[in-house]
Short mmCIF file of C-alpha atoms in Angstrom, two decimals:
data_model
loop_
_atom_site.label_atom_id
_atom_site.label_comp_id
_atom_site.label_asym_id
_atom_site.label_seq_id
_atom_site.Cartn_x
_atom_site.Cartn_y
_atom_site.Cartn_z
CA MET A 11 -47.27 58.98 -75.92
CA LYS A 12 -49.26 59.20 -72.69
CA PRO A 13 -47.14 60.96 -70.03
CA ASN A 14 -45.99 59.12 -66.91
CA LEU A 15 -47.51 61.16 -64.07
CA LEU A 16 -45.61 59.27 -61.37
CA GLU A 17 -42.32 60.11 -63.05
CA LEU A 18 -43.36 63.76 -63.37
CA SER A 19 -44.21 63.88 -59.65
CA ARG A 20 -40.51 64.09 -58.78
CA PRO A 21 -39.76 67.79 -58.11
CA GLU A 22 -36.82 67.86 -60.52
CA ALA A 23 -38.82 66.25 -63.33
CA ALA A 24 -41.82 68.49 -62.61
CA ALA A 25 -39.72 71.68 -62.70
CA ASP A 26 -38.15 70.65 -66.01
CA TYR A 27 -41.53 69.83 -67.58
CA LEU A 28 -43.14 73.05 -66.31
CA SER A 29 -40.20 75.10 -67.60
CA GLY A 30 -41.17 74.00 -71.10
CA HIS A 31 -44.67 75.33 -70.65
CA LEU A 32 -43.39 78.58 -69.14
CA PHE A 33 -41.13 78.93 -72.18
CA SER A 34 -44.06 78.38 -74.56
CA GLY A 35 -46.45 80.61 -72.61
CA SER A 36 -48.86 77.76 -71.86
CA LEU A 37 -48.79 77.91 -68.05
CA VAL A 38 -51.53 79.29 -65.77
CA LEU A 39 -51.21 79.78 -62.00
CA LEU A 40 -54.03 78.61 -59.71
CA LEU A 41 -53.48 80.07 -56.23
CA GLY A 42 -54.90 79.17 -52.83
CA SER A 43 -54.51 80.80 -49.42
CA GLY A 44 -51.39 78.82 -48.52
CA VAL A 45 -49.33 80.74 -51.06
CA SER A 46 -49.73 83.93 -48.95
CA ASP A 47 -48.37 82.47 -45.69
CA PRO A 48 -44.94 84.18 -45.97
CA LEU A 49 -46.70 87.56 -46.17
CA GLY A 50 -48.39 87.15 -42.82
CA LEU A 51 -51.82 86.88 -44.37
CA PRO A 52 -54.13 84.51 -42.46
CA SER A 53 -55.11 81.02 -43.50
CA TRP A 54 -58.79 80.42 -44.23
CA ARG A 55 -59.36 79.13 -40.68
CA LYS A 56 -57.55 82.07 -39.08
CA LEU A 57 -59.55 84.45 -41.24
CA VAL A 58 -62.83 82.87 -40.12
CA ASP A 59 -61.79 82.82 -36.45
CA GLY A 60 -60.49 86.38 -36.61
CA CYS A 61 -63.83 87.55 -37.99
CA LEU A 62 -65.74 85.60 -35.33
CA ASN A 63 -63.57 87.11 -32.60
CA ARG A 64 -64.40 90.65 -33.77
CA LEU A 65 -68.06 89.70 -33.80
CA GLY A 66 -67.84 88.52 -30.17
CA SER A 67 -68.12 84.82 -30.97
CA GLU A 68 -66.05 81.75 -30.10
CA PRO A 69 -63.66 80.27 -32.69
CA TYR A 70 -65.20 77.91 -35.21
CA SER A 71 -64.79 74.30 -34.08
CA GLY A 72 -65.92 72.47 -37.20
CA THR A 73 -63.91 71.18 -40.13
CA ASP A 74 -66.05 72.64 -42.95
CA LEU A 75 -64.71 76.19 -43.09
CA GLU A 76 -67.39 77.25 -45.54
CA LEU A 77 -69.88 76.69 -42.71
CA GLY A 78 -67.59 78.78 -40.52
CA GLY A 79 -67.93 81.51 -43.12
CA THR A 80 -71.70 81.04 -43.03
CA LYS A 81 -71.63 81.77 -39.30
CA VAL A 82 -69.61 84.94 -39.92
CA VAL A 83 -72.08 86.14 -42.57
CA ARG A 84 -75.07 85.42 -40.31
CA LEU A 85 -73.57 87.34 -37.39
CA CYS A 86 -72.70 90.24 -39.69
CA GLU A 87 -76.32 90.43 -40.81
CA GLU A 88 -77.53 90.33 -37.20
CA GLN A 89 -75.08 93.04 -36.12
CA ASN A 90 -75.44 95.17 -39.28
CA VAL A 91 -71.76 94.75 -40.17
CA ASP A 92 -70.44 94.85 -43.75
CA VAL A 93 -68.83 91.41 -44.12
CA ARG A 94 -66.40 92.72 -46.76
CA GLU A 95 -65.08 95.45 -44.45
CA LEU A 96 -64.80 92.95 -41.60
CA VAL A 97 -62.83 90.55 -43.79
CA ARG A 98 -60.61 93.41 -44.97
CA THR A 99 -59.74 94.35 -41.39
CA VAL A 100 -58.87 90.79 -40.36
CA LEU A 101 -57.19 89.88 -43.65
CA TYR A 102 -54.58 92.63 -43.53
CA GLN A 103 -54.12 92.96 -39.76
CA GLY A 104 -50.43 92.41 -38.99
CA ALA A 105 -49.55 91.63 -42.61
CA ALA A 106 -46.28 93.00 -44.00
CA ILE A 107 -47.73 94.84 -46.99
CA ASP A 108 -45.74 98.08 -47.05
CA SER A 109 -43.66 98.66 -50.19
CA VAL A 110 -40.34 97.72 -48.60
CA SER A 111 -41.72 94.46 -47.21
CA LEU A 112 -43.40 93.55 -50.49
CA MET A 113 -40.24 94.20 -52.50
CA GLY A 114 -38.17 92.04 -50.15
CA ASN A 115 -40.58 89.12 -49.86
CA ARG A 116 -39.25 85.82 -51.19
CA ARG A 117 -42.64 84.40 -52.16
CA LEU A 118 -43.57 87.45 -54.18
CA GLY A 119 -40.12 87.41 -55.74
CA SER A 120 -40.54 83.83 -56.97
CA LEU A 121 -44.09 84.40 -58.21
CA GLY A 122 -43.03 87.68 -59.80
CA ALA A 123 -40.25 85.92 -61.66
CA MET A 124 -42.89 83.84 -63.43
CA LEU A 125 -45.25 86.76 -64.09
CA MET A 126 -42.87 89.46 -65.28
CA GLY A 127 -42.34 89.49 -69.03
CA SER A 128 -39.20 87.84 -70.35
CA ARG A 129 -38.01 86.29 -73.59
CA ARG A 130 -37.82 82.95 -71.76
CA GLY A 131 -41.59 83.01 -71.36
CA THR A 132 -44.05 84.35 -68.84
CA VAL A 133 -47.35 83.58 -67.13
CA THR A 134 -50.05 86.02 -68.17
CA ASN A 135 -53.09 84.51 -66.43
CA VAL A 136 -53.62 83.86 -62.73
CA VAL A 137 -56.73 82.35 -61.15
CA THR A 138 -56.82 83.00 -57.41
CA PHE A 139 -59.19 81.87 -54.68
CA ASN A 140 -57.79 84.62 -52.44
CA PHE A 141 -59.35 87.99 -51.72
CA ASP A 142 -56.15 90.00 -51.26
CA SER A 143 -54.48 92.47 -53.62
CA VAL A 144 -50.88 91.80 -52.60
CA LEU A 145 -49.75 90.16 -55.83
CA GLU A 146 -51.15 93.00 -57.91
CA GLU A 147 -49.49 95.58 -55.64
CA TYR A 148 -46.14 93.82 -56.03
CA LEU A 149 -46.44 93.82 -59.81
CA SER A 150 -47.37 97.50 -59.77
CA LEU A 151 -44.24 98.34 -57.78
CA HIS A 152 -42.24 96.87 -60.67
CA GLY A 153 -44.18 98.83 -63.27
CA TYR A 154 -46.32 95.93 -64.46
CA VAL A 155 -50.00 96.36 -65.24
CA SER A 156 -52.51 93.82 -63.98
CA ARG A 157 -56.21 93.62 -64.76
CA ILE A 158 -58.43 92.38 -61.94
CA ILE A 159 -61.43 90.30 -62.99
CA THR A 160 -64.16 89.62 -60.41
CA GLU A 161 -67.16 89.11 -62.68
CA LEU A 162 -67.68 87.31 -65.97
CA PRO A 163 -68.00 87.95 -68.82
CA ALA A 164 -65.20 90.52 -68.80
CA ILE A 165 -63.11 92.29 -71.41
CA THR A 166 -59.34 91.88 -71.26
CA GLY A 167 -56.81 94.03 -73.07
CA ASN A 168 -53.07 94.55 -73.33
CA GLU A 169 -52.33 94.31 -69.60
CA ASP A 170 -49.24 92.34 -68.52
CA VAL A 171 -51.13 89.96 -66.21
CA THR A 172 -54.83 89.15 -65.86
CA VAL A 173 -55.81 88.09 -62.34
CA TYR A 174 -59.14 86.30 -61.98
CA HIS A 175 -60.42 86.62 -58.40
CA ILE A 176 -62.84 83.74 -58.50
CA HIS A 177 -64.06 84.23 -54.90
CA GLY A 178 -64.06 88.02 -54.91
CA TYR A 179 -61.62 90.84 -54.30
CA ILE A 180 -60.86 92.94 -51.22
CA PRO A 181 -58.03 95.43 -51.86
CA SER A 182 -55.64 96.42 -49.08
CA PRO A 183 -55.74 99.84 -47.39
CA ASN A 184 -52.66 100.74 -49.47
CA LEU A 185 -54.89 101.10 -52.53
CA ILE A 186 -56.70 104.29 -51.64
CA GLY A 187 -60.04 104.51 -53.39
CA ALA A 188 -59.99 100.90 -54.59
CA GLN A 189 -63.32 99.17 -54.04
CA PRO A 190 -63.99 95.53 -53.13
CA SER A 191 -65.99 93.36 -55.50
CA PRO A 192 -69.78 93.58 -55.10
CA GLU A 193 -69.80 90.23 -53.33
CA ILE A 194 -67.37 87.69 -51.92
CA ILE A 195 -67.71 83.93 -51.79
CA PHE A 196 -67.31 83.33 -48.07
CA SER A 197 -70.24 81.20 -46.91
CA LYS A 198 -71.57 77.78 -47.80
CA ASP A 199 -74.61 79.41 -49.39
CA SER A 200 -72.54 81.69 -51.62
CA MET A 201 -70.26 78.79 -52.57
CA ASN A 202 -73.23 76.60 -53.53
CA LYS A 203 -74.70 79.48 -55.52
CA ARG A 204 -71.43 79.99 -57.40
CA VAL A 205 -70.99 76.30 -58.18
CA GLY A 206 -74.63 75.95 -59.21
CA GLU A 207 -74.83 79.02 -61.46
CA GLN A 208 -76.73 78.05 -64.57
CA SER A 209 -74.46 80.09 -66.79
CA GLY A 210 -71.41 78.33 -65.32
CA ARG A 211 -69.15 81.21 -66.27
CA TRP A 212 -66.37 80.48 -63.76
CA PRO A 213 -66.35 76.71 -64.35
CA THR A 214 -66.29 77.47 -68.08
CA LEU A 215 -63.24 79.68 -67.58
CA LEU A 216 -61.46 76.92 -65.67
CA ARG A 217 -62.43 74.37 -68.32
CA THR A 218 -61.06 76.64 -71.04
CA PHE A 219 -57.74 76.97 -69.22
CA ALA A 220 -57.63 73.22 -68.49
CA ARG A 221 -58.13 72.45 -72.17
CA SER A 222 -55.60 74.94 -73.52
CA LYS A 223 -52.97 75.37 -70.77
CA VAL A 224 -51.24 73.49 -67.97
CA LEU A 225 -52.39 74.64 -64.53
CA LEU A 226 -49.87 75.02 -61.70
CA MET A 227 -51.71 74.77 -58.37
CA LEU A 228 -49.96 76.51 -55.46
CA GLY A 229 -51.04 77.03 -51.86
CA MET A 230 -53.99 74.68 -52.18
CA GLY A 231 -54.67 71.75 -49.88
CA ALA A 232 -54.75 68.39 -51.62
CA SER A 233 -58.31 67.78 -50.41
CA THR A 234 -59.35 71.12 -51.97
CA SER A 235 -57.71 70.08 -55.21
CA ILE A 236 -59.76 66.88 -55.48
CA GLY A 237 -62.98 68.25 -53.98
CA GLY A 238 -65.22 71.27 -54.39
CA ALA A 239 -65.63 72.52 -57.94
CA VAL A 240 -62.03 72.01 -59.10
CA GLY A 241 -61.55 68.28 -58.62
CA PRO A 242 -64.70 67.14 -60.49
CA LEU A 243 -63.89 69.56 -63.30
CA PHE A 244 -60.40 68.12 -63.73
CA LYS A 245 -61.77 64.58 -63.60
CA ASP A 246 -64.43 65.39 -66.19
CA GLU A 247 -61.84 66.84 -68.57
CA SER A 248 -59.11 64.28 -67.88
CA GLU A 249 -59.79 61.57 -70.44
CA PRO A 250 -58.95 63.39 -73.70
CA ILE A 251 -56.22 65.55 -72.14
CA SER A 252 -54.45 62.66 -70.37
CA LEU A 253 -53.50 61.12 -73.70
CA VAL A 254 -51.09 63.99 -74.42
CA ARG A 255 -50.27 65.85 -71.19
CA PRO A 256 -51.18 66.43 -67.53
CA THR A 257 -54.07 68.79 -66.85
CA ALA A 258 -52.43 70.31 -63.78
CA PHE A 259 -49.63 70.02 -61.24
CA TRP A 260 -50.43 70.15 -57.53
CA VAL A 261 -47.33 71.38 -55.66
CA GLY A 262 -47.02 71.49 -51.89
CA ALA A 263 -45.38 70.16 -48.74
CA GLU A 264 -48.50 68.46 -47.41
CA SER A 265 -48.16 64.74 -46.76
CA LEU A 266 -50.27 62.77 -49.22
CA ASP A 267 -51.73 59.40 -48.34
CA GLU A 268 -52.04 56.86 -51.12
CA ASP A 269 -55.78 57.44 -51.67
CA VAL A 270 -55.30 61.19 -52.18
CA ARG A 271 -52.35 60.62 -54.50
CA HIS A 272 -54.33 58.05 -56.47
CA THR A 273 -57.33 60.41 -56.80
CA LEU A 274 -55.13 63.26 -58.05
CA ILE A 275 -53.49 61.05 -60.66
CA ASN A 276 -56.87 59.69 -61.80
CA ALA A 277 -57.92 63.32 -62.38
CA ASN A 278 -54.76 63.75 -64.51
CA VAL A 279 -53.18 65.99 -61.85
CA VAL A 280 -49.48 65.44 -61.04
CA PRO A 281 -48.88 65.46 -57.25
CA VAL A 282 -45.51 67.07 -56.51
CA LYS A 283 -44.53 66.67 -52.86
CA LEU A 284 -41.86 69.15 -51.73
CA LEU A 285 -39.56 68.64 -48.75
CA ASP A 286 -41.07 71.57 -46.82
CA HIS A 287 -42.96 74.84 -47.34
CA ASP A 288 -39.72 76.79 -47.82
CA SER A 289 -38.90 74.63 -50.85
CA LEU A 290 -41.64 76.22 -52.97
CA ASP A 291 -39.72 79.39 -53.84
CA PRO A 292 -36.58 77.56 -55.09
CA PHE A 293 -38.89 75.23 -57.03
CA LEU A 294 -40.53 78.16 -58.85
CA LEU A 295 -37.17 79.76 -59.58
CA GLN A 296 -35.92 76.42 -60.92
CA ILE A 297 -38.79 76.51 -63.42
CA CYS A 298 -37.72 80.01 -64.50
CA ARG A 299 -34.07 78.97 -64.86
CA GLY A 300 -35.10 75.95 -66.90
CA ALA A 301 -37.12 78.15 -69.25
CA ALA A 302 -34.16 80.53 -69.61
CA THR A 303 -31.91 77.59 -70.50
CA ARG A 304 -34.40 76.56 -73.20
CA MET A 305 -34.34 80.11 -74.54
CA GLY A 306 -30.55 80.13 -74.62
CA LYS A 307 -30.49 76.92 -76.64
CA ALA A 308 -33.16 78.25 -79.01
CA ILE A 309 -31.09 81.29 -80.02
CA LEU A 310 -27.77 79.48 -80.45
#
């Protein structure tokens, strides 16, 4: 029977449904910059403006932040500045990324609960649009092994979690000797190049996950979820998948107008509106508790 996406958009119903996929190991996390807010990491706009400030330029006034990134890249070329090192400096400035802060962070605790192996199920694949290494550092502190993928094709092994950095990777200063990815997707040009790659390796990866897993989208603006490369991909894949299950769940506190909600549902994406940003962590833990309950019933 075709699922009722409006019914599943209630947070309680969404958490219960997602707990089933956590239990069965069929859940993938798709992370945007908003998920890192509690760590003190900058939003995309603050990252662009912070880079521009260090380059002696005024803040970016436009709405297309990829064009703001284009301006950063152009100024870096003119001033002979390594854009990756500039982004690293701004990205981690003022962020609470020491071991004590990471261990005590609520957001990392709730994400970690989903990623750390348990008989009630676990998430083993993460696709992130973020550059930072904070999630991997948190997992390492708990003795979990993560494999960082920045280029495709790539070989995976028996690591606990595979993290696909779709826009590139810039490790924190805590990881001495760790190198950033050869390139980062920060400008409009680099974004267009990535989307238009003839091989389509990253879109193929997302299509594979969409066809075989349920994607849980966290920290992503609703407009991002229905635009760029992700929205069209979900829409293209929605017809056969929608007969049996949702393709993805968008979860956030952003207010959704009716047109945005309608577009998400038409792409077979369940829009789950939370009360506020602080409600995300209890929501994720509710999914984990639900999966544990399913496990308890399975062994009785």
